[in-house]
Short mmCIF file of C-alpha atoms in Angstrom, two decimals:
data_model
loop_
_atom_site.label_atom_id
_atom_site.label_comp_id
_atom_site.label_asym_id
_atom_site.label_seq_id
_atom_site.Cartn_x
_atom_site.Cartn_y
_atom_site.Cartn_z
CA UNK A 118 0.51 -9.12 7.05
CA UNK A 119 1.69 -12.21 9.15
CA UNK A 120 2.00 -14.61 6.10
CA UNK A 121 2.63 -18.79 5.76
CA UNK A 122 5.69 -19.91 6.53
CA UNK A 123 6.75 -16.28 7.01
CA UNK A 124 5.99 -15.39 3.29
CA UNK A 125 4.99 -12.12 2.94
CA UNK A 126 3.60 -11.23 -0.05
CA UNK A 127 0.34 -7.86 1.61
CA UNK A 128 2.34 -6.15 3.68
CA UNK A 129 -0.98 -4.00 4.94
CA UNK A 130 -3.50 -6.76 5.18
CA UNK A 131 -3.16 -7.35 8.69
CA UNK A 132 -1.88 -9.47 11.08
CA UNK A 133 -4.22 -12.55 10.09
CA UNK A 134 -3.63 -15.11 8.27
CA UNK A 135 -5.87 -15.72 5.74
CA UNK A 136 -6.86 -12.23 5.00
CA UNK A 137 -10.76 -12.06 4.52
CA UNK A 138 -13.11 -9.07 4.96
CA UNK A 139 -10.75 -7.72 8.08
CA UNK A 140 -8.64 -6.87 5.21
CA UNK A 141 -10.47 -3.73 4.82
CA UNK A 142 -10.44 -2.98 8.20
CA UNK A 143 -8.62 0.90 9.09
CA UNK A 144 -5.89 0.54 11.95
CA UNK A 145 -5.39 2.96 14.19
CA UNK A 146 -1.80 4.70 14.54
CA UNK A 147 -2.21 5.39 18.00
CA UNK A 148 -4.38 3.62 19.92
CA UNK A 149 -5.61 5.07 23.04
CA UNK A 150 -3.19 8.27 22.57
CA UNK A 151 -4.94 9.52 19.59
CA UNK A 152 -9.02 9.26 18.05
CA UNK A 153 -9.51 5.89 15.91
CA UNK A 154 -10.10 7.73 13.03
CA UNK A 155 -6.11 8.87 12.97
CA UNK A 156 -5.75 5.56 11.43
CA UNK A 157 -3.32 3.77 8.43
CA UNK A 158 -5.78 4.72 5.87
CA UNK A 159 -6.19 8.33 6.64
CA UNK A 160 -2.43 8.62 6.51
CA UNK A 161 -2.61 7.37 3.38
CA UNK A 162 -5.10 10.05 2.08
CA UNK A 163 -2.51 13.01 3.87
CA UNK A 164 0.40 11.67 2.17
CA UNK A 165 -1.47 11.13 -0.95
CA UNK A 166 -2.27 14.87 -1.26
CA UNK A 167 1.20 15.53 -0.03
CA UNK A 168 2.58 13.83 -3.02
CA UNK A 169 0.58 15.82 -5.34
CA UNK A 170 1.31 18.86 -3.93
CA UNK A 171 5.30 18.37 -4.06
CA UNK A 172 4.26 16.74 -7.65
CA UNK A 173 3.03 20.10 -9.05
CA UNK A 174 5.22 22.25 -6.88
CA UNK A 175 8.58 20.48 -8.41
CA UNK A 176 6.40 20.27 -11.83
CA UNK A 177 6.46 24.20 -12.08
CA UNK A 178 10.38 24.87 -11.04
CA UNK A 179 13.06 25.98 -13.69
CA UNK A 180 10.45 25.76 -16.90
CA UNK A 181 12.45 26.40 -20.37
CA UNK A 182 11.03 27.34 -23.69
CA UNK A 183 11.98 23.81 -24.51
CA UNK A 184 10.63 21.66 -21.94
CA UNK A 185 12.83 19.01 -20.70
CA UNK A 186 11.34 15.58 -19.98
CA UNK A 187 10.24 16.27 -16.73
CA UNK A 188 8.60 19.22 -18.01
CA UNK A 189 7.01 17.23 -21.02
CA UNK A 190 6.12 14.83 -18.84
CA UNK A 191 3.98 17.36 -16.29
CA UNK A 192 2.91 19.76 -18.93
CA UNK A 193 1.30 16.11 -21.01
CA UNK A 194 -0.87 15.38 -17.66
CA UNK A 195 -1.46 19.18 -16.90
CA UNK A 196 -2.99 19.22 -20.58
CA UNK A 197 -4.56 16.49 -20.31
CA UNK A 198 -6.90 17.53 -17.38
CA UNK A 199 -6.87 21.31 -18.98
CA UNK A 200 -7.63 20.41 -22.64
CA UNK A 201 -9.25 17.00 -22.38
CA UNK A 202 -11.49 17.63 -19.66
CA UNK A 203 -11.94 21.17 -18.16
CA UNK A 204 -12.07 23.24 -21.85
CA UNK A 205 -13.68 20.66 -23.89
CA UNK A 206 -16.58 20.26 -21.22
CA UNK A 207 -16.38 23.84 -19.27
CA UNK A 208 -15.79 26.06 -22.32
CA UNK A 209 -14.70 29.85 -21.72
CA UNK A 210 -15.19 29.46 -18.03
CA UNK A 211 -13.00 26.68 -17.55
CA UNK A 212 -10.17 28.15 -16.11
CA UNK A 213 -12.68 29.55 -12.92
CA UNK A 214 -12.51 25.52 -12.08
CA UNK A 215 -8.99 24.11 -13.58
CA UNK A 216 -7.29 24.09 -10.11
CA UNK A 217 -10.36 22.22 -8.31
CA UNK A 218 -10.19 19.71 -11.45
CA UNK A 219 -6.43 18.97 -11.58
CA UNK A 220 -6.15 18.61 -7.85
CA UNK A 221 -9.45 16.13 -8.29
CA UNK A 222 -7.58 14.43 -10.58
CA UNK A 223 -4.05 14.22 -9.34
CA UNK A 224 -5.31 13.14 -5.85
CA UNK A 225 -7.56 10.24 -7.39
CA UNK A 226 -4.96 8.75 -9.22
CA UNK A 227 -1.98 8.74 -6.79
CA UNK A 228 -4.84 7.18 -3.96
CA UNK A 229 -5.65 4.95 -7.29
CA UNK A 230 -2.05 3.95 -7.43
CA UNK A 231 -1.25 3.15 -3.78
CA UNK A 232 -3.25 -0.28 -4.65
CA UNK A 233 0.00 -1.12 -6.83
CA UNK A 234 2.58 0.16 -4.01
CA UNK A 235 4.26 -2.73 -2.11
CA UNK A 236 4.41 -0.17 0.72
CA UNK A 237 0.40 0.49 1.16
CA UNK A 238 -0.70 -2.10 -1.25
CA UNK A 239 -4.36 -0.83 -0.79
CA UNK A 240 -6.07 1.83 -3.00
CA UNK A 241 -7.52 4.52 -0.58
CA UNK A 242 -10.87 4.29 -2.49
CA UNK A 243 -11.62 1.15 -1.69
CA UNK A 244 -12.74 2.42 0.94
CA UNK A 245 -16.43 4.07 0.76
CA UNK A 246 -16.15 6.81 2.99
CA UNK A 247 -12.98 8.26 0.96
CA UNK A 248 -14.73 7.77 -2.24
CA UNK A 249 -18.03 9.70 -0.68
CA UNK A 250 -15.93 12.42 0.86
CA UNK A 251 -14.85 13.26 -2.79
CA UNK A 252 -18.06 12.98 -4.17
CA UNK A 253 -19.71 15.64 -1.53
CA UNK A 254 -16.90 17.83 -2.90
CA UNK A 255 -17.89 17.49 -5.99
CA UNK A 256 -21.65 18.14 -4.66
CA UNK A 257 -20.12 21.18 -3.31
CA UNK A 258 -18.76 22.82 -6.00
CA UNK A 259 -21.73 22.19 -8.92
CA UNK A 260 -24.10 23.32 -6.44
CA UNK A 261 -22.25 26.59 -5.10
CA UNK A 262 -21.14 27.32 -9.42
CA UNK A 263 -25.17 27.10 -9.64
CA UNK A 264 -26.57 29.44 -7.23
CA UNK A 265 -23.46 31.70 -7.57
CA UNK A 266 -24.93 32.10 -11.27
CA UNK A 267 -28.45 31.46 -10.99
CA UNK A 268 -29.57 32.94 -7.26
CA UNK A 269 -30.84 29.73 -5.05
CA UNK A 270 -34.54 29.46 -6.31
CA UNK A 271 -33.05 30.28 -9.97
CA UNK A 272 -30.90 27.15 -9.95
CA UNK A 273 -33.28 24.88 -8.59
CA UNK A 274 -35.79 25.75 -11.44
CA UNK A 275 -32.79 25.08 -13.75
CA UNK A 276 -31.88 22.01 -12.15
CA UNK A 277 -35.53 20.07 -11.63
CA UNK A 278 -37.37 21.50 -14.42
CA UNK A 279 -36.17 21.31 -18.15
CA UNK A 280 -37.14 23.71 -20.68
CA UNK A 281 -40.29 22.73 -22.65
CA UNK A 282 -42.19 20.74 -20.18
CA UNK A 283 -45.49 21.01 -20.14
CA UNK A 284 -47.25 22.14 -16.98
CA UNK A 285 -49.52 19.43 -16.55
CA UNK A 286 -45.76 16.77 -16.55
CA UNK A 287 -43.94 19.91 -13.30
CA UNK A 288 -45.84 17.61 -10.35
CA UNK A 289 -43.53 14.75 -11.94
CA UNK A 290 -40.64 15.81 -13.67
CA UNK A 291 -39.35 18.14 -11.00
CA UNK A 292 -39.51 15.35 -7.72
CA UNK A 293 -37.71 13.39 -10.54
CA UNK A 294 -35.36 15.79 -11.48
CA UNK A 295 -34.21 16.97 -8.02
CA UNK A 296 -34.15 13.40 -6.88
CA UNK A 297 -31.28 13.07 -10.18
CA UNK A 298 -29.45 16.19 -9.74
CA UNK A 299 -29.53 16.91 -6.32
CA UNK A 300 -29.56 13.48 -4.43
CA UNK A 301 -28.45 11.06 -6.38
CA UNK A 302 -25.70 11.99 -8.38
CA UNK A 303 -23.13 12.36 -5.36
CA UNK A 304 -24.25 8.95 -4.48
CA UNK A 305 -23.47 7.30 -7.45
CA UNK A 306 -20.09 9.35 -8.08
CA UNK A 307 -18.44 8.02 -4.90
CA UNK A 308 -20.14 4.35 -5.37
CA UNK A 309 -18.56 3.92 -9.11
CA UNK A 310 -15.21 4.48 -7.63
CA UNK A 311 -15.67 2.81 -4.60
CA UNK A 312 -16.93 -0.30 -6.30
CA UNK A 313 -14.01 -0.24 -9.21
CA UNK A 314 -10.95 0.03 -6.93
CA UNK A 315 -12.69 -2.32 -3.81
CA UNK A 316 -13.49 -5.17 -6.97
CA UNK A 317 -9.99 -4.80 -8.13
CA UNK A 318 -8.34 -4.60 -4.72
CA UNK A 319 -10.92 -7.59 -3.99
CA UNK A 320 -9.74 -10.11 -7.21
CA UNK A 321 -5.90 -8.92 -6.66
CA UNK A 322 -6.33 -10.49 -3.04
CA UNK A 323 -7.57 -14.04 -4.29
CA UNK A 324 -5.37 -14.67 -6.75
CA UNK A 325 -2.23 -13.62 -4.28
CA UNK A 326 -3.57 -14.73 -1.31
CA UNK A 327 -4.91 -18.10 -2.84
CA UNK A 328 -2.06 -18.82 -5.23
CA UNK A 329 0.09 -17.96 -1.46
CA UNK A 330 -1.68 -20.83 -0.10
CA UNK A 331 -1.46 -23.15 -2.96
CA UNK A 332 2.33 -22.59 -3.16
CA UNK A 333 3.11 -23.58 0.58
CA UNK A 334 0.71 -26.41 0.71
CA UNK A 335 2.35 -29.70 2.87
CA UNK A 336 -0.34 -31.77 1.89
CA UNK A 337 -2.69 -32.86 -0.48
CA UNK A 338 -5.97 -31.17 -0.95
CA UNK A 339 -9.03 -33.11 -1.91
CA UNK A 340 -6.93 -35.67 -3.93
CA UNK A 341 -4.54 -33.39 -5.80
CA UNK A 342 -1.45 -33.94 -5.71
CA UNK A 343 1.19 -31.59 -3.61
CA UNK A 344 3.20 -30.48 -7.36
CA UNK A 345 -0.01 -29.69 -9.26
CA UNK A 346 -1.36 -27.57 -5.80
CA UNK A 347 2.01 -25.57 -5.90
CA UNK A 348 1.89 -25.53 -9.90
CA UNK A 349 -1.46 -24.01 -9.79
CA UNK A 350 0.10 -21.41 -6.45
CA UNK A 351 2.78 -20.32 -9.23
CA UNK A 352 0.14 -19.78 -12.03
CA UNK A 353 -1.96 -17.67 -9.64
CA UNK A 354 0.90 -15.56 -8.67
CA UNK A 355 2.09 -14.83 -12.16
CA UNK A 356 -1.22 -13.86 -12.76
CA UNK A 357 -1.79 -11.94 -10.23
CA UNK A 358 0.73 -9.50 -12.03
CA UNK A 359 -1.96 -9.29 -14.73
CA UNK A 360 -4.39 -8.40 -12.29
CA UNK A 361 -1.92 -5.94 -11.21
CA UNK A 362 -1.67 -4.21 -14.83
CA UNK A 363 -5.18 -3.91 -15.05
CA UNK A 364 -6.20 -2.58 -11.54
CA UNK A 365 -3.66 -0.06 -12.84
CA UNK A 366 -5.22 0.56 -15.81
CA UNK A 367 -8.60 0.65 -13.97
CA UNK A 368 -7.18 3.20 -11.45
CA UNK A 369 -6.29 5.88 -13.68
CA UNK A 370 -9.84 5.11 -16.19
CA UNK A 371 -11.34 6.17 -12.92
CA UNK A 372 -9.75 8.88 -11.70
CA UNK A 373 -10.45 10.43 -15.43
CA UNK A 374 -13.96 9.08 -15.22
CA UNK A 375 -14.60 10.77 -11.76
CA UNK A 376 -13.19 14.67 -12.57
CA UNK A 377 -15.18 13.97 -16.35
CA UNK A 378 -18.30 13.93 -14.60
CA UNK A 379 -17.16 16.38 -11.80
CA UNK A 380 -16.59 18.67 -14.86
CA UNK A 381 -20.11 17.79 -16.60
CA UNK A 382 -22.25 18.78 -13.47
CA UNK A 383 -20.88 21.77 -13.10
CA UNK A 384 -20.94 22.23 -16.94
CA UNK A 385 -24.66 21.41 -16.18
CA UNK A 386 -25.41 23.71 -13.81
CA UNK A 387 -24.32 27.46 -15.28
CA UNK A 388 -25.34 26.27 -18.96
CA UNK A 389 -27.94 28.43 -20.24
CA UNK A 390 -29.86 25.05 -21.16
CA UNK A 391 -30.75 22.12 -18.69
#
């Protein structure tokens, strides 16, 4: 990012100065040599399921009875996603989709974390096309667990028309119910993580960008005084580290959040009950 005063503070935001909704804007790594979509972003998804798969790969080398602290360390997140999320929701068929949930998981948060990286310094989700991408996965694999149990027109009848309904209620509870399971839910998967890291990516950028501007001020702005602009420029900035702390926070809430409700529609799908 071209900066004020040659302060650089985004180093992806561009080569504009101030950054604004261009911000968001993918860059293409080659231009002309290679298709746009080979662009800064989509590197950042590759290497993001790079990292995870080195992660895991180094994760399982050398285990001991007694795990050292890189072991605890992997085996605490491993649990996590194996205890927390794919047991307690799957039950005895849980291990069928452990890999699908862990690698859901892992890839979310390390895209989640990129936001706090000084070398992307955007999360990957923030962008809604990444987040939807996920989400059809997701689609993917309730839907396919479904009819692999149920036959096709078996898990549509499970999925759009609850047990008990009376007969008179089937012209409106199954549109209903298909719209819900079928349509919508992918929708609303990718937009909750879409919205959550492009908000936080969104507030980090005024408070840097603004408290940026406020810092290198050389002149008064609507009657305040130069010191109070650049006092205010060094209170934004210190709080921007806040904001930092809590888009981290955010990121990993939502990376649980998203393989949760992965895990519950699948869950939903082969139970015996809708």
């Amino acid at each position: 990012m071209g900066g004020t005063n040659g302060l650089l503070l985004l180093p992806l935001e561009g080569e504009s100065w101030p950054p604004g909704e261009h911000s968001f804007d993918s860059r293409p790594l080659f231009p002309g040599v290679l298709p746009d979509w080979v662009n800064n972003h989509a590197a950042q998804a590759v290497i993001g399921a790079l990292l995870v798969m080195f992660f895991w790969w180094w994760m399982s080398r050398n285990l001991k009875t007694v795990p050292t602290r890189k072991q605890f360390f992997g085996e605490t997140l491993y649990g996590l996603v194996r205890n927390s999320i794919a047991r307690d929701i799957l039950g005895h068929d849980f291990r069928r989709y452990l890999p699908f949930l862990l690698a859901l998981f892992s890839f979310i948060l390390v895209n989640n974390l990129f936001g706090q990286f000084f070398v992307f310094m955007f999360p990957t989700f923030s962008k809604i096309g990444y987040a939807w991408g996920l989400a059809l996965c997701a689609w993917l694999l309730y839907n396919v667990a479904g009819i692999r149990k149920w036959g096709l027109l078996g898990y549509l009848k499970q999925a759009t028309l609850p047990a008990g309904v009376p007969k008179f209620l089937w012209i409106l509870i199954i549109p209903l119910e298909f719209l819900s399971n079928i349509i919508v839910r992918p929708l609303t998967l990718g937009l909750r993580l879409f919205a959550n890291l492009f908000a936080g990516h969104l507030v980090i950028m005024v408070f840097v960008v603004g408290g940026t501007m406020l810092l290198t001020t050389t002149q008064p702005l609507q009657g305040f005084p130069i010191p109070l602009l650049q006092t205010a420029g060094v209170v934004s900035l210190l709080f921007s580290f806040a904001i930092f702390a809590l888009e981290l926070l955010v990121g990993s809430i939502q990376a649980y959040i998203f393989t949760v409700l992965t895990a519950q529609y699948v869950a939903s799908a082969i139970s015996d009950d809708h």
